[in-house]
């Protein structure tokens, strides 16, 4: 038995009940094969770096469990053919690591203390002075 985590990205247009059903099916498979369910962290709706199937957002879930490698293979196979699952990534959990959601995305320039105009006025040296 190994510790695994699956990062699951669901279609943002998928009803919430259907998303909960996908997570419940993974849990049922893990537990029926003798594994243990360690947790589920819903990360929520997040903007994608690039569009997937003309969608700019995805709904993320982190699934944590302990199972045999064969169980992980079966769960991955089922997730590949499940409608509403845009992507999934299964990895072995490192002992002692604490999973957590990454911080929410902030648009560039929303937090700059200098800003573009401030940088231009602060940069007063010319290239000839630097040489």
PDB file of C-alpha atoms in Angstrom:
ATOM      1  CA  UNK A   1       0.000   0.000   0.000  1.00  0.00           C
ATOM      2  CA  UNK A   2       1.234   3.464  -0.934  1.00  0.00           C
ATOM      3  CA  UNK A   3       0.095   6.985  -0.120  1.00  0.00           C
ATOM      4  CA  UNK A   4      -1.268   8.799  -3.172  1.00  0.00           C
ATOM      5  CA  UNK A   5      -2.835  12.090  -4.077  1.00  0.00           C
ATOM      6  CA  UNK A   6      -4.843  12.910  -7.153  1.00  0.00           C
ATOM      7  CA  UNK A   7      -5.310  16.460  -8.350  1.00  0.00           C
ATOM      8  CA  UNK A   8      -8.614  16.421 -10.187  1.00  0.00           C
ATOM      9  CA  UNK A   9      -9.752  19.204 -12.545  1.00  0.00           C
ATOM     10  CA  UNK A  10     -13.447  19.169 -13.363  1.00  0.00           C
ATOM     11  CA  UNK A  11     -15.420  21.050 -15.984  1.00  0.00           C
ATOM     12  CA  UNK A  12     -16.669  24.354 -14.505  1.00  0.00           C
ATOM     13  CA  UNK A  13     -20.064  23.839 -16.188  1.00  0.00           C
ATOM     14  CA  UNK A  14     -20.526  20.503 -14.414  1.00  0.00           C
ATOM     15  CA  UNK A  15     -23.210  20.638 -11.705  1.00  0.00           C
ATOM     16  CA  UNK A  16     -21.757  20.513  -8.189  1.00  0.00           C
ATOM     17  CA  UNK A  17     -23.697  17.317  -7.432  1.00  0.00           C
ATOM     18  CA  UNK A  18     -22.026  15.562 -10.385  1.00  0.00           C
ATOM     19  CA  UNK A  19     -18.596  16.675  -9.149  1.00  0.00           C
ATOM     20  CA  UNK A  20     -19.374  15.279  -5.699  1.00  0.00           C
ATOM     21  CA  UNK A  21     -20.466  12.037  -7.370  1.00  0.00           C
ATOM     22  CA  UNK A  22     -17.103  11.701  -9.176  1.00  0.00           C
ATOM     23  CA  UNK A  23     -15.237  12.183  -5.887  1.00  0.00           C
ATOM     24  CA  UNK A  24     -17.548   9.696  -4.129  1.00  0.00           C
ATOM     25  CA  UNK A  25     -16.919   7.079  -6.850  1.00  0.00           C
ATOM     26  CA  UNK A  26     -13.154   7.410  -6.382  1.00  0.00           C
ATOM     27  CA  UNK A  27     -13.582   7.013  -2.626  1.00  0.00           C
ATOM     28  CA  UNK A  28     -15.790   3.945  -3.051  1.00  0.00           C
ATOM     29  CA  UNK A  29     -13.235   2.321  -5.371  1.00  0.00           C
ATOM     30  CA  UNK A  30     -10.360   2.976  -2.947  1.00  0.00           C
ATOM     31  CA  UNK A  31     -12.256   1.645   0.064  1.00  0.00           C
ATOM     32  CA  UNK A  32     -13.690  -1.403  -1.756  1.00  0.00           C
ATOM     33  CA  UNK A  33     -10.158  -2.440  -2.793  1.00  0.00           C
ATOM     34  CA  UNK A  34      -8.939  -2.322   0.821  1.00  0.00           C
ATOM     35  CA  UNK A  35      -7.426   1.153   0.796  1.00  0.00           C
ATOM     36  CA  UNK A  36      -8.031   4.018   3.199  1.00  0.00           C
ATOM     37  CA  UNK A  37      -9.465   7.426   2.360  1.00  0.00           C
ATOM     38  CA  UNK A  38      -7.261  10.111   3.949  1.00  0.00           C
ATOM     39  CA  UNK A  39      -9.097  13.222   2.836  1.00  0.00           C
ATOM     40  CA  UNK A  40     -10.545  15.491   0.191  1.00  0.00           C
ATOM     41  CA  UNK A  41      -9.661  19.151  -0.215  1.00  0.00           C
ATOM     42  CA  UNK A  42     -11.895  21.127  -2.584  1.00  0.00           C
ATOM     43  CA  UNK A  43      -9.709  23.916  -3.993  1.00  0.00           C
ATOM     44  CA  UNK A  44     -12.563  25.525  -5.884  1.00  0.00           C
ATOM     45  CA  UNK A  45     -12.773  27.299  -9.211  1.00  0.00           C
ATOM     46  CA  UNK A  46      -9.484  28.546 -10.624  1.00  0.00           C
ATOM     47  CA  UNK A  47      -8.407  30.279 -13.810  1.00  0.00           C
ATOM     48  CA  UNK A  48      -6.369  28.111 -16.193  1.00  0.00           C
ATOM     49  CA  UNK A  49      -3.051  29.197 -17.685  1.00  0.00           C
ATOM     50  CA  UNK A  50      -4.421  28.198 -21.090  1.00  0.00           C
ATOM     51  CA  UNK A  51      -7.835  27.132 -22.343  1.00  0.00           C
ATOM     52  CA  UNK A  52      -8.758  23.466 -22.368  1.00  0.00           C
ATOM     53  CA  UNK A  53     -11.689  22.562 -24.614  1.00  0.00           C
ATOM     54  CA  UNK A  54     -12.538  26.296 -24.903  1.00  0.00           C
ATOM     55  CA  UNK A  55     -12.815  26.659 -21.117  1.00  0.00           C
ATOM     56  CA  UNK A  56     -10.730  29.201 -19.212  1.00  0.00           C
ATOM     57  CA  UNK A  57     -11.507  27.843 -15.722  1.00  0.00           C
ATOM     58  CA  UNK A  58     -11.583  24.533 -13.906  1.00  0.00           C
ATOM     59  CA  UNK A  59     -12.854  23.258 -10.562  1.00  0.00           C
ATOM     60  CA  UNK A  60     -10.056  21.603  -8.590  1.00  0.00           C
ATOM     61  CA  UNK A  61     -10.173  18.848  -5.971  1.00  0.00           C
ATOM     62  CA  UNK A  62      -7.261  17.209  -4.153  1.00  0.00           C
ATOM     63  CA  UNK A  63      -7.962  13.583  -3.200  1.00  0.00           C
ATOM     64  CA  UNK A  64      -5.729  11.891  -0.600  1.00  0.00           C
ATOM     65  CA  UNK A  65      -5.733   8.132  -0.027  1.00  0.00           C
ATOM     66  CA  UNK A  66      -3.688   5.014   0.653  1.00  0.00           C
ATOM     67  CA  UNK A  67      -4.122   2.111  -1.776  1.00  0.00           C
ATOM     68  CA  UNK A  68      -2.422  -0.581  -3.787  1.00  0.00           C
ATOM     69  CA  UNK A  69      -0.848   0.425  -7.124  1.00  0.00           C
ATOM     70  CA  UNK A  70      -3.499  -1.616  -8.964  1.00  0.00           C
ATOM     71  CA  UNK A  71      -6.238   0.483  -7.367  1.00  0.00           C
ATOM     72  CA  UNK A  72      -4.552   3.683  -8.523  1.00  0.00           C
ATOM     73  CA  UNK A  73      -4.330   2.307 -12.064  1.00  0.00           C
ATOM     74  CA  UNK A  74      -8.048   1.486 -12.046  1.00  0.00           C
ATOM     75  CA  UNK A  75      -9.005   4.901 -10.621  1.00  0.00           C
ATOM     76  CA  UNK A  76      -6.899   6.639 -13.294  1.00  0.00           C
ATOM     77  CA  UNK A  77      -8.461   4.506 -16.033  1.00  0.00           C
ATOM     78  CA  UNK A  78     -11.966   5.400 -14.869  1.00  0.00           C
ATOM     79  CA  UNK A  79     -11.145   9.117 -14.554  1.00  0.00           C
ATOM     80  CA  UNK A  80      -9.838   9.177 -18.144  1.00  0.00           C
ATOM     81  CA  UNK A  81     -13.220   8.068 -19.494  1.00  0.00           C
ATOM     82  CA  UNK A  82     -15.460   9.983 -17.073  1.00  0.00           C
ATOM     83  CA  UNK A  83     -17.406  12.893 -18.551  1.00  0.00           C
ATOM     84  CA  UNK A  84     -16.725  16.155 -16.780  1.00  0.00           C
ATOM     85  CA  UNK A  85     -13.125  15.309 -15.807  1.00  0.00           C
ATOM     86  CA  UNK A  86     -10.929  17.684 -17.789  1.00  0.00           C
ATOM     87  CA  UNK A  87      -7.586  16.532 -16.359  1.00  0.00           C
ATOM     88  CA  UNK A  88      -6.213  14.521 -13.465  1.00  0.00           C
ATOM     89  CA  UNK A  89      -2.748  13.933 -12.059  1.00  0.00           C
ATOM     90  CA  UNK A  90      -1.937  11.073  -9.702  1.00  0.00           C
ATOM     91  CA  UNK A  91       1.315  11.082  -7.707  1.00  0.00           C
ATOM     92  CA  UNK A  92       2.782   9.318  -4.691  1.00  0.00           C
ATOM     93  CA  UNK A  93       2.674  11.409  -1.551  1.00  0.00           C
ATOM     94  CA  UNK A  94       6.013  12.187   0.084  1.00  0.00           C
ATOM     95  CA  UNK A  95       6.143  11.187   3.754  1.00  0.00           C
ATOM     96  CA  UNK A  96       5.778  14.240   5.993  1.00  0.00           C
ATOM     97  CA  UNK A  97       4.493  16.570   3.275  1.00  0.00           C
ATOM     98  CA  UNK A  98       1.446  18.706   3.904  1.00  0.00           C
ATOM     99  CA  UNK A  99      -0.685  19.258   0.831  1.00  0.00           C
ATOM    100  CA  UNK A 100      -2.462  22.524   0.489  1.00  0.00           C
ATOM    101  CA  UNK A 101      -4.069  24.699  -2.090  1.00  0.00           C
ATOM    102  CA  UNK A 102      -1.811  27.169  -3.840  1.00  0.00           C
ATOM    103  CA  UNK A 103      -2.597  30.832  -3.208  1.00  0.00           C
ATOM    104  CA  UNK A 104      -5.236  32.341  -5.493  1.00  0.00           C
ATOM    105  CA  UNK A 105      -3.985  33.913  -8.694  1.00  0.00           C
ATOM    106  CA  UNK A 106      -3.402  37.654  -8.654  1.00  0.00           C
ATOM    107  CA  UNK A 107      -3.097  39.595 -11.863  1.00  0.00           C
ATOM    108  CA  UNK A 108       0.359  41.063 -12.493  1.00  0.00           C
ATOM    109  CA  UNK A 109       0.609  44.655 -11.380  1.00  0.00           C
ATOM    110  CA  UNK A 110      -2.228  44.401  -8.876  1.00  0.00           C
ATOM    111  CA  UNK A 111       0.207  44.418  -5.948  1.00  0.00           C
ATOM    112  CA  UNK A 112       3.227  46.353  -7.295  1.00  0.00           C
ATOM    113  CA  UNK A 113       4.513  49.028  -4.967  1.00  0.00           C
ATOM    114  CA  UNK A 114       6.542  50.711  -7.716  1.00  0.00           C
ATOM    115  CA  UNK A 115       4.320  50.143 -10.718  1.00  0.00           C
ATOM    116  CA  UNK A 116       5.258  50.880 -14.292  1.00  0.00           C
ATOM    117  CA  UNK A 117       5.311  54.643 -13.965  1.00  0.00           C
ATOM    118  CA  UNK A 118       7.225  54.538 -10.713  1.00  0.00           C
ATOM    119  CA  UNK A 119       9.838  52.289 -12.278  1.00  0.00           C
ATOM    120  CA  UNK A 120      10.321  54.608 -15.229  1.00  0.00           C
ATOM    121  CA  UNK A 121      10.902  57.603 -12.969  1.00  0.00           C
ATOM    122  CA  UNK A 122      13.166  55.629 -10.617  1.00  0.00           C
ATOM    123  CA  UNK A 123      15.331  54.390 -13.495  1.00  0.00           C
ATOM    124  CA  UNK A 124      17.179  57.586 -14.286  1.00  0.00           C
ATOM    125  CA  UNK A 125      20.617  56.211 -15.138  1.00  0.00           C
ATOM    126  CA  UNK A 126      21.485  55.806 -18.802  1.00  0.00           C
ATOM    127  CA  UNK A 127      23.321  52.900 -20.365  1.00  0.00           C
ATOM    128  CA  UNK A 128      26.429  55.065 -20.911  1.00  0.00           C
ATOM    129  CA  UNK A 129      26.635  55.774 -17.152  1.00  0.00           C
ATOM    130  CA  UNK A 130      26.582  52.046 -16.380  1.00  0.00           C
ATOM    131  CA  UNK A 131      29.644  51.351 -18.579  1.00  0.00           C
TER     132      UNK A 131
END
